[in-house]
Coordinates of C-alpha atoms and ligand atoms in Angstrom, one line a residue:
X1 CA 2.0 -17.6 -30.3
X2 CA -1.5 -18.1 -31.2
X3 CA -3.8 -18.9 -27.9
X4 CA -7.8 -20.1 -28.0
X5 CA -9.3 -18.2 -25.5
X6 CA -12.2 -19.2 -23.3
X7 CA -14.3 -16.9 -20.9
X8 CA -17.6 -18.6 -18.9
X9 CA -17.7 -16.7 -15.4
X10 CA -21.0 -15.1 -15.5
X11 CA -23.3 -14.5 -18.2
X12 CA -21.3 -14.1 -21.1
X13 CA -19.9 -17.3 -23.4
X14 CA -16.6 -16.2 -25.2
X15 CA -14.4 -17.5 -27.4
X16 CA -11.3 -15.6 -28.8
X17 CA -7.8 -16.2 -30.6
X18 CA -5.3 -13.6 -29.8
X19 CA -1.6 -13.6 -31.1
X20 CA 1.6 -13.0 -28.4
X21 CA -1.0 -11.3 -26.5
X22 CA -2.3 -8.4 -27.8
X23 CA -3.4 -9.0 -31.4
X24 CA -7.0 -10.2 -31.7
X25 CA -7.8 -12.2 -34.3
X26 CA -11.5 -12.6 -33.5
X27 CA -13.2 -11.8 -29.8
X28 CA -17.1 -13.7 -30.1
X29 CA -19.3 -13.2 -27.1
X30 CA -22.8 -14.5 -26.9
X31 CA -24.4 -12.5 -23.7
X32 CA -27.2 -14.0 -21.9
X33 CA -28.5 -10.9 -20.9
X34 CA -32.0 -11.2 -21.9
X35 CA -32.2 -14.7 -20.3
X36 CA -32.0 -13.5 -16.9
X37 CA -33.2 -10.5 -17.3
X38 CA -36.9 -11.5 -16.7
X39 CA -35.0 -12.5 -13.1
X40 CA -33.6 -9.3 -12.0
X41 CA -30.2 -10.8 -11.7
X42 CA -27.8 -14.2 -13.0
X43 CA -29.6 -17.4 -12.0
X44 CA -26.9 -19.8 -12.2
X45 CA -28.0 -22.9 -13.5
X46 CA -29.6 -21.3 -16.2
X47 CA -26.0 -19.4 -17.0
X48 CA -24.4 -23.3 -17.0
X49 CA -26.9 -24.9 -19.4
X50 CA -26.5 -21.6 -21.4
X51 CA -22.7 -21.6 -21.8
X52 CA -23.1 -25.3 -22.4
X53 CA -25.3 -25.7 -25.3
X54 CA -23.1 -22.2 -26.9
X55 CA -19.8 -22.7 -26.5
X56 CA -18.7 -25.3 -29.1
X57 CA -20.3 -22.8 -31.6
X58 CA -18.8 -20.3 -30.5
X59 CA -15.7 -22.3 -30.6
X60 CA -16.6 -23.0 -34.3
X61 CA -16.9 -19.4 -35.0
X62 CA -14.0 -18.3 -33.8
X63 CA -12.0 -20.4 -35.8
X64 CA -14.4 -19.5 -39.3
X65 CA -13.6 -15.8 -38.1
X66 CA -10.5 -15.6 -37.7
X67 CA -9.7 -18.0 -40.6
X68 CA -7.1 -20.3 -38.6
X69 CA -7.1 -24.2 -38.5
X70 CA -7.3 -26.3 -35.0
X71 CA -3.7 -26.9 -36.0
X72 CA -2.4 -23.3 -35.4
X73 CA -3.3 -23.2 -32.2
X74 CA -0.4 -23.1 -29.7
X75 CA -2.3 -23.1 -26.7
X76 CA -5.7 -22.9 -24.9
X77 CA -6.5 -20.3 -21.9
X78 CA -9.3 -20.0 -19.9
X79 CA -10.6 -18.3 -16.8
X80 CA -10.4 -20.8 -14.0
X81 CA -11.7 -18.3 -11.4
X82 CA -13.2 -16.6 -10.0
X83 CA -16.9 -16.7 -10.7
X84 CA -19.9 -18.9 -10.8
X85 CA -18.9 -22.2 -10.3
X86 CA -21.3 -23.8 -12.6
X87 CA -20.3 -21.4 -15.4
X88 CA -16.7 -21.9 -14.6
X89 CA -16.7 -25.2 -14.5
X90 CA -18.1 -25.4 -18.5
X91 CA -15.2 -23.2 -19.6
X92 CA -12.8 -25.3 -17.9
X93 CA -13.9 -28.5 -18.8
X94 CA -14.2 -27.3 -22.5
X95 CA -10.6 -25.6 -22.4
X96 CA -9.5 -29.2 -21.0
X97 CA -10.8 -30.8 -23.9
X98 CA -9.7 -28.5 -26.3
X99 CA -6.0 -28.6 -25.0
X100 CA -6.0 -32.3 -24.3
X101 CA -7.3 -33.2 -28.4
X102 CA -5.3 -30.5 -29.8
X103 CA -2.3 -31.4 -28.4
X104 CA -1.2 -28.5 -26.4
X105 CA -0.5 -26.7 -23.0
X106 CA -3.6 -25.2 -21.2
X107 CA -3.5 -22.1 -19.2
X108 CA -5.5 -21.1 -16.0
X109 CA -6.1 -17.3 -16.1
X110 CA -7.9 -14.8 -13.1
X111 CA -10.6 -13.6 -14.4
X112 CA -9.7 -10.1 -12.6
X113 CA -5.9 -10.5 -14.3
X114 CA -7.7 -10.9 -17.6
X115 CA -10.2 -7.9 -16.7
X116 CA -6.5 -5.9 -16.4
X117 CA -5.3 -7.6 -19.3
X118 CA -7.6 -6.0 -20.8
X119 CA -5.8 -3.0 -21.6
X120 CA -2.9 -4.5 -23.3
X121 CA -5.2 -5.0 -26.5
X122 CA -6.5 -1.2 -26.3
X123 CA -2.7 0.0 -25.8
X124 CA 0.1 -1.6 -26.8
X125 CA 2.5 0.4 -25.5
X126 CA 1.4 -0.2 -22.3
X127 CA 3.6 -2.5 -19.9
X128 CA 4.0 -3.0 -16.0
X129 CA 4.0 -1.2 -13.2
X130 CA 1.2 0.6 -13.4
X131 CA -1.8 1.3 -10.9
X132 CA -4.9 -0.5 -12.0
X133 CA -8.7 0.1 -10.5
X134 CA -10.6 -2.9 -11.3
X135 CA -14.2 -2.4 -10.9
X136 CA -16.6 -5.0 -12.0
X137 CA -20.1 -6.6 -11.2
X138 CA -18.7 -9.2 -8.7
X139 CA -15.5 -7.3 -7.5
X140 CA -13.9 -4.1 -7.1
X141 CA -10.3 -3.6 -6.1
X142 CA -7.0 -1.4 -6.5
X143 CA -4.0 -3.0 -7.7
X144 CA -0.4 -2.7 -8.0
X145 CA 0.9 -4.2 -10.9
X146 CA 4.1 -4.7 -10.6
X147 CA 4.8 -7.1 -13.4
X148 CA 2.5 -9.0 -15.7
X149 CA 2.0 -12.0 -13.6
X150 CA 2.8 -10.2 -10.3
X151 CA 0.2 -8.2 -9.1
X152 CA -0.5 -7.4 -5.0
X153 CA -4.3 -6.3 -4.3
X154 CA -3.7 -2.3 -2.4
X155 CA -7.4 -2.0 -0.9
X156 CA -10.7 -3.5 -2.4
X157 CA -14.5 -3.6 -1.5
X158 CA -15.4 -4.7 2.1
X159 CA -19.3 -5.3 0.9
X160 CA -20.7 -5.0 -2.5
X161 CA -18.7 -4.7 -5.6
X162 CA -19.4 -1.1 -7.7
X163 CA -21.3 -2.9 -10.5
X164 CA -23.5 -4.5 -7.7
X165 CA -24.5 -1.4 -6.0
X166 CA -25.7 0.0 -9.9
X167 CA -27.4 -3.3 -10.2
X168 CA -29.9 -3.1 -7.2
X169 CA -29.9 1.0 -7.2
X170 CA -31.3 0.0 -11.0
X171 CA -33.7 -2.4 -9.5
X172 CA -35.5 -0.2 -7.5
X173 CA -36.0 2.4 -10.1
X174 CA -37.4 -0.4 -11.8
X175 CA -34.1 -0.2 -14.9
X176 CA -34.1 -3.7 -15.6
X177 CA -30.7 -5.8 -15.4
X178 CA -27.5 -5.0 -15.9
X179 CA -28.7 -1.7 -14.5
X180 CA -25.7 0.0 -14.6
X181 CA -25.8 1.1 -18.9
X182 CA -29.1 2.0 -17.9
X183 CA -28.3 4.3 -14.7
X184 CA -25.3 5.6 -16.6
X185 CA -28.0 6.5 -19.5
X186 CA -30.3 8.1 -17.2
X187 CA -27.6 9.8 -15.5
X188 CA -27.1 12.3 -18.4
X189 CA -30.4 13.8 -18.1
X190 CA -30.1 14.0 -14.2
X191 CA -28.7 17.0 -11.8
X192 CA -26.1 15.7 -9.5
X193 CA -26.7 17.3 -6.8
X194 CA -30.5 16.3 -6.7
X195 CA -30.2 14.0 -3.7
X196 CA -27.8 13.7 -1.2
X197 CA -26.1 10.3 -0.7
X198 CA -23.1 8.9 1.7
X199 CA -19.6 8.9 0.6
X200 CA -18.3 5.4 2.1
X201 CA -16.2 6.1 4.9
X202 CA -14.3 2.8 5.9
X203 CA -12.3 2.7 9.0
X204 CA -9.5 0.8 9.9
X205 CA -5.7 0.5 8.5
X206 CA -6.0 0.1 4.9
X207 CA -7.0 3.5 3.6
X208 CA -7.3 1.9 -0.2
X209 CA -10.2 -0.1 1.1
X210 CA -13.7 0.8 -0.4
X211 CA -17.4 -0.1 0.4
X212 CA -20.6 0.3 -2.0
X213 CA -23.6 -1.0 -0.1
X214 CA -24.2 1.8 2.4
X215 CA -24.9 3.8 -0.9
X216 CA -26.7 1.2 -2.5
X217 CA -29.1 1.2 0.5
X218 CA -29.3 4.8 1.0
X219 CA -30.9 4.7 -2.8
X220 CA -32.7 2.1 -2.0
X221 CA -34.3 3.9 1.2
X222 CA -34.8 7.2 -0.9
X223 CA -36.8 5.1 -3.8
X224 CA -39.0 3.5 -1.3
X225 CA -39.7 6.9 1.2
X226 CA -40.6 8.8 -2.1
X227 CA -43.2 5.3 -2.9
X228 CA -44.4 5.3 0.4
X229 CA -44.9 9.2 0.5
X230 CA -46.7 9.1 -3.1
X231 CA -43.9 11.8 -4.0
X232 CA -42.4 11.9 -7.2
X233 CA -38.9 10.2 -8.1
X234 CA -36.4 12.3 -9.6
X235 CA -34.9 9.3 -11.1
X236 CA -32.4 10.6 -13.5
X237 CA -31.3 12.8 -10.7
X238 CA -31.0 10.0 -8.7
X239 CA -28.9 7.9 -11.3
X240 CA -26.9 11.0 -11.6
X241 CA -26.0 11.3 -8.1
X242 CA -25.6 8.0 -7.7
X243 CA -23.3 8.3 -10.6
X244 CA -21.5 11.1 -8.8
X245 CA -21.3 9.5 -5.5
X246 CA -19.4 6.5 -6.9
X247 CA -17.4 8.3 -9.0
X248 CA -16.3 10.4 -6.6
X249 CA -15.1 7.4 -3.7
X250 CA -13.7 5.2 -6.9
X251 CA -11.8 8.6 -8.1
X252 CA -10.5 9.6 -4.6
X253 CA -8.9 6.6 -3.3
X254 CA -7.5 5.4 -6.5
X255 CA -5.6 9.1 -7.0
X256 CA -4.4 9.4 -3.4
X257 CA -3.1 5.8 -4.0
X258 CA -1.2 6.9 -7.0
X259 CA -0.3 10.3 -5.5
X260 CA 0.9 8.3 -2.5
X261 CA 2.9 5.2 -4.2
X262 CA 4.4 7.4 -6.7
X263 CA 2.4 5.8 -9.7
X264 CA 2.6 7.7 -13.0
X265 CA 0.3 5.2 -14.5
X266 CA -3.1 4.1 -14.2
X267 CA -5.6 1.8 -15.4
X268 CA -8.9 0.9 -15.3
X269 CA -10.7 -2.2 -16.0
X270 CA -14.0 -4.1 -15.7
X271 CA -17.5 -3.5 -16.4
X272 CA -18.2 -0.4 -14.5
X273 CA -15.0 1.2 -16.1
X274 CA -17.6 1.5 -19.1
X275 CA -19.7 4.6 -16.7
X276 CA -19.1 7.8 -18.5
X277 CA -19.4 10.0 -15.2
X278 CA -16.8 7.6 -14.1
X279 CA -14.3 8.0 -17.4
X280 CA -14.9 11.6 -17.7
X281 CA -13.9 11.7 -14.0
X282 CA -10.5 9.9 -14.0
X283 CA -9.6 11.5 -17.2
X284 CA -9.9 15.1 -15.6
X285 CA -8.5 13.7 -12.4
X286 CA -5.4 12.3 -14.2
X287 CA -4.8 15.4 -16.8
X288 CA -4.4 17.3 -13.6
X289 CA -2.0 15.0 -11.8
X290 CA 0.0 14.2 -15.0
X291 CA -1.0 10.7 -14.3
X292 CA -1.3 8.6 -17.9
X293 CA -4.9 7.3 -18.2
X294 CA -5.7 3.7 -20.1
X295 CA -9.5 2.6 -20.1
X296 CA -10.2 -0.3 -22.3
X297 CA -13.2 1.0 -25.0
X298 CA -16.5 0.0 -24.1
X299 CA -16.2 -3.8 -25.8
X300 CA -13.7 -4.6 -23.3
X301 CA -14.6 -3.4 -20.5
X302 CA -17.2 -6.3 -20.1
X303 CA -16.3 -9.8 -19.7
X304 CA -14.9 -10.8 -22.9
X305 CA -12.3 -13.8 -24.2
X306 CA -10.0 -11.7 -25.7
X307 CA -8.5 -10.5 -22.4
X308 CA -8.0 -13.8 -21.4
X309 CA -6.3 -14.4 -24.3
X310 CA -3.9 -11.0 -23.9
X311 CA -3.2 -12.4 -20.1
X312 CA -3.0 -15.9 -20.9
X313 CA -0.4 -15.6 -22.9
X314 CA 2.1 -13.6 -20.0
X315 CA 0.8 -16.3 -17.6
X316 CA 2.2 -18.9 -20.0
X317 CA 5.5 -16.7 -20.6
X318 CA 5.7 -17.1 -16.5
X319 CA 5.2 -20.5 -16.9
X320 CA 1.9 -20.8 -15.2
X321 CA 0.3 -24.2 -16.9
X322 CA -2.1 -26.7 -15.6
X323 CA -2.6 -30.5 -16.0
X324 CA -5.3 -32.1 -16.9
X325 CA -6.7 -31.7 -13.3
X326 CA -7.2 -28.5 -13.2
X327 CA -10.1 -27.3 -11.2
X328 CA -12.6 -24.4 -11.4
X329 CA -12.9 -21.7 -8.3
X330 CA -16.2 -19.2 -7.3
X331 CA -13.4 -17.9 -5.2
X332 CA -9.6 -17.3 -5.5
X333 CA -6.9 -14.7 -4.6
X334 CA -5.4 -12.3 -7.5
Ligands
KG4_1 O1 -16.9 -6.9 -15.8 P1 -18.3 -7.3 -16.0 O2 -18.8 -7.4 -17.4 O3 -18.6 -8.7 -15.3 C1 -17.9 -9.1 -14.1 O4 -16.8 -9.6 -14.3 O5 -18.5 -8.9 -13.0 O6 -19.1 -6.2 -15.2 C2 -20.5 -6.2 -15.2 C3 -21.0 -5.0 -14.4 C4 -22.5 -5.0 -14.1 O7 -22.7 -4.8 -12.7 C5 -23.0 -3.9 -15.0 O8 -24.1 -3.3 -14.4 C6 -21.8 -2.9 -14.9 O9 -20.7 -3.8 -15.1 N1 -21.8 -1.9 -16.0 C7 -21.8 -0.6 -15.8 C8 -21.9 0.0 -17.1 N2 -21.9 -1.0 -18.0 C9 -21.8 -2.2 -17.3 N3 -21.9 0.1 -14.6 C10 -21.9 1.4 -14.7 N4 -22.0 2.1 -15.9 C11 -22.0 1.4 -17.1 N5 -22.1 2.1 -18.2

């Protein structure tokens, strides 16, 4: 089953055709990066107009790419939430489109099922349950997949996603944005244990439950004492630390939940799964536990159509289509 894949939540257009799920035929992204970057962060408007005046071409492209005609497509997926709504509406309204002209079902995907999904392309071997950590710039939660369109959320952020508290630390040391390649970068030349920074504690009954922006203020605070002192910043070891402070509360809670539930598989998914401190962690943390590790490679750990494509496909196999009134969500459950 051949599926035309459509990712606009953010600030990445994507367009991708991916067979029964987890062959890609072609996975195009046009990031708008450097058109908010002069910002400091997405404005959302300017992510619409962008994914608006790109995504037909990309459409285009996809189909030249993969050498497929409009007629071999069986169905069209794309992420119906959550995200900007602006962005999320352009995807939705061009996936309408597309499914109504060609012909064929359309398929409303989570774009934190399709962050998951991600790691059906990278491993094909690789089928419910499993544990996954999904850690991106607008969310960060543990999950129990328990099948591939049955998935219950264990414990997630109370504040600030992960990718969020890279993104301001990043601001302050002046990184640019998306800070968190650049911490992560800067991080390698850092010690560790330069500065001393919290390790979320979060009270209460879920103990899978995380928080970011008590960390993300404390960096904050130590960037602006060291300005307002006229000391000097150790900046990579303050990337590196923060590096190591997140690591360390992501790594944690995510093997006592395995420990605890009896998992012998985990995953991890999302942007931030892209941090090295962070995949260097898990994979010693998991050799020791004789848990099975699956990160996605770098090109899917970041927004991307193809994993919409992988997911779409077990959504469809569940049944999960829409009408032509489907809507688009800044917010929505997994
Ligand atoms: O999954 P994603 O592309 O978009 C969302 O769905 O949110 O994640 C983007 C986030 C940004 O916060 C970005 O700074 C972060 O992922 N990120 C990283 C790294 N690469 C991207 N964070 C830490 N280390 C990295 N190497």
């Amino acid at each position: 089953m051949l599926i035309l894949a459509i990712e606009s939540s953010c600030d990445e257009t994507a367009v991708a055709l991916v067979e029964d799920g987890r062959r890609v035929l072609t996975d195009q992204i046009f990031s708008q990066a450097d058109l908010h970057a002069v910002y400091g962060g997405v404005v959302p408007e300017i992510a619409a107009r962008s994914h608006l005046e790109v995504i037909s071409l990309l459409a285009d492209r996809a189909l030249d790419a993969a050498g497929v005609g409009r007629g071999d497509i069986d169905a069209v997926a794309c992420t119906y939430a959550p995200g900007l709504i602006g962005a999320v509406l352009v995807g939705v309204n061009f996936a309408k489109s597309a499914a109504l002209a060609l012909g064929v079902p359309l398929i409303p995907v989570h774009h934190i099922r399709g962050h998951i999904a991600a790691n059906y392309l990278a491993y094909p071997d690789l089928t419910p349950p499993f544990l996954c950590l999904a850690i991106s710039g607008g969310n960060t939660m543990l999950v129990d997949v328990r099948d591939y369109t049955d998935l219950r959320v264990l414990g997630r952020t109370r504040d600030d996603a992960a990718g969020e508290c890279f993104d301001k630390s990043a601001r302050v040391l002046g990184l640019g944005y998306p800070g968190g390649k650049p911490i992560d970068d800067l991080a390698k030349q850092g010690d560790d244990t330069r500065y001393e920074l919290p390790r979320p504690y979060v009270s209460g009954e879920n103990p899978y439950d995380m928080s970011f922006s008590g960390l993300k203020t404390a960096v904050i605070n130590i960037a602006h004492h060291a300005e307002q002192m006229s000391q000097a910043l150790d900046k990579p070891g303050l990337a590196a630390s923060l590096c190591r402070a997140v690591s360390e509360s992501l790594v944690g809670r995510t093997m006592a939940a395995a420990q605890e539930l009896g998992y012998d598989k985990l995953a991890v998914a999302g942007g931030v799964a892209a941090n090295s401190r962070i995949r260097a962690d898990f994979e010693a943390a998991c050799r020791k536990a004789g848990v099975a590790l699956y990160v996605p490679p770098l090109r899917l750990c970041g927004d991307n159509a193809a994993m919409i494509g992988a997911q779409g496909y077990y959504e469809f196999l569940a049944g999960h289509t829409a009408d032509s009134s489907l809507n688009a969500y800044a917010t929505m459950e997994l």
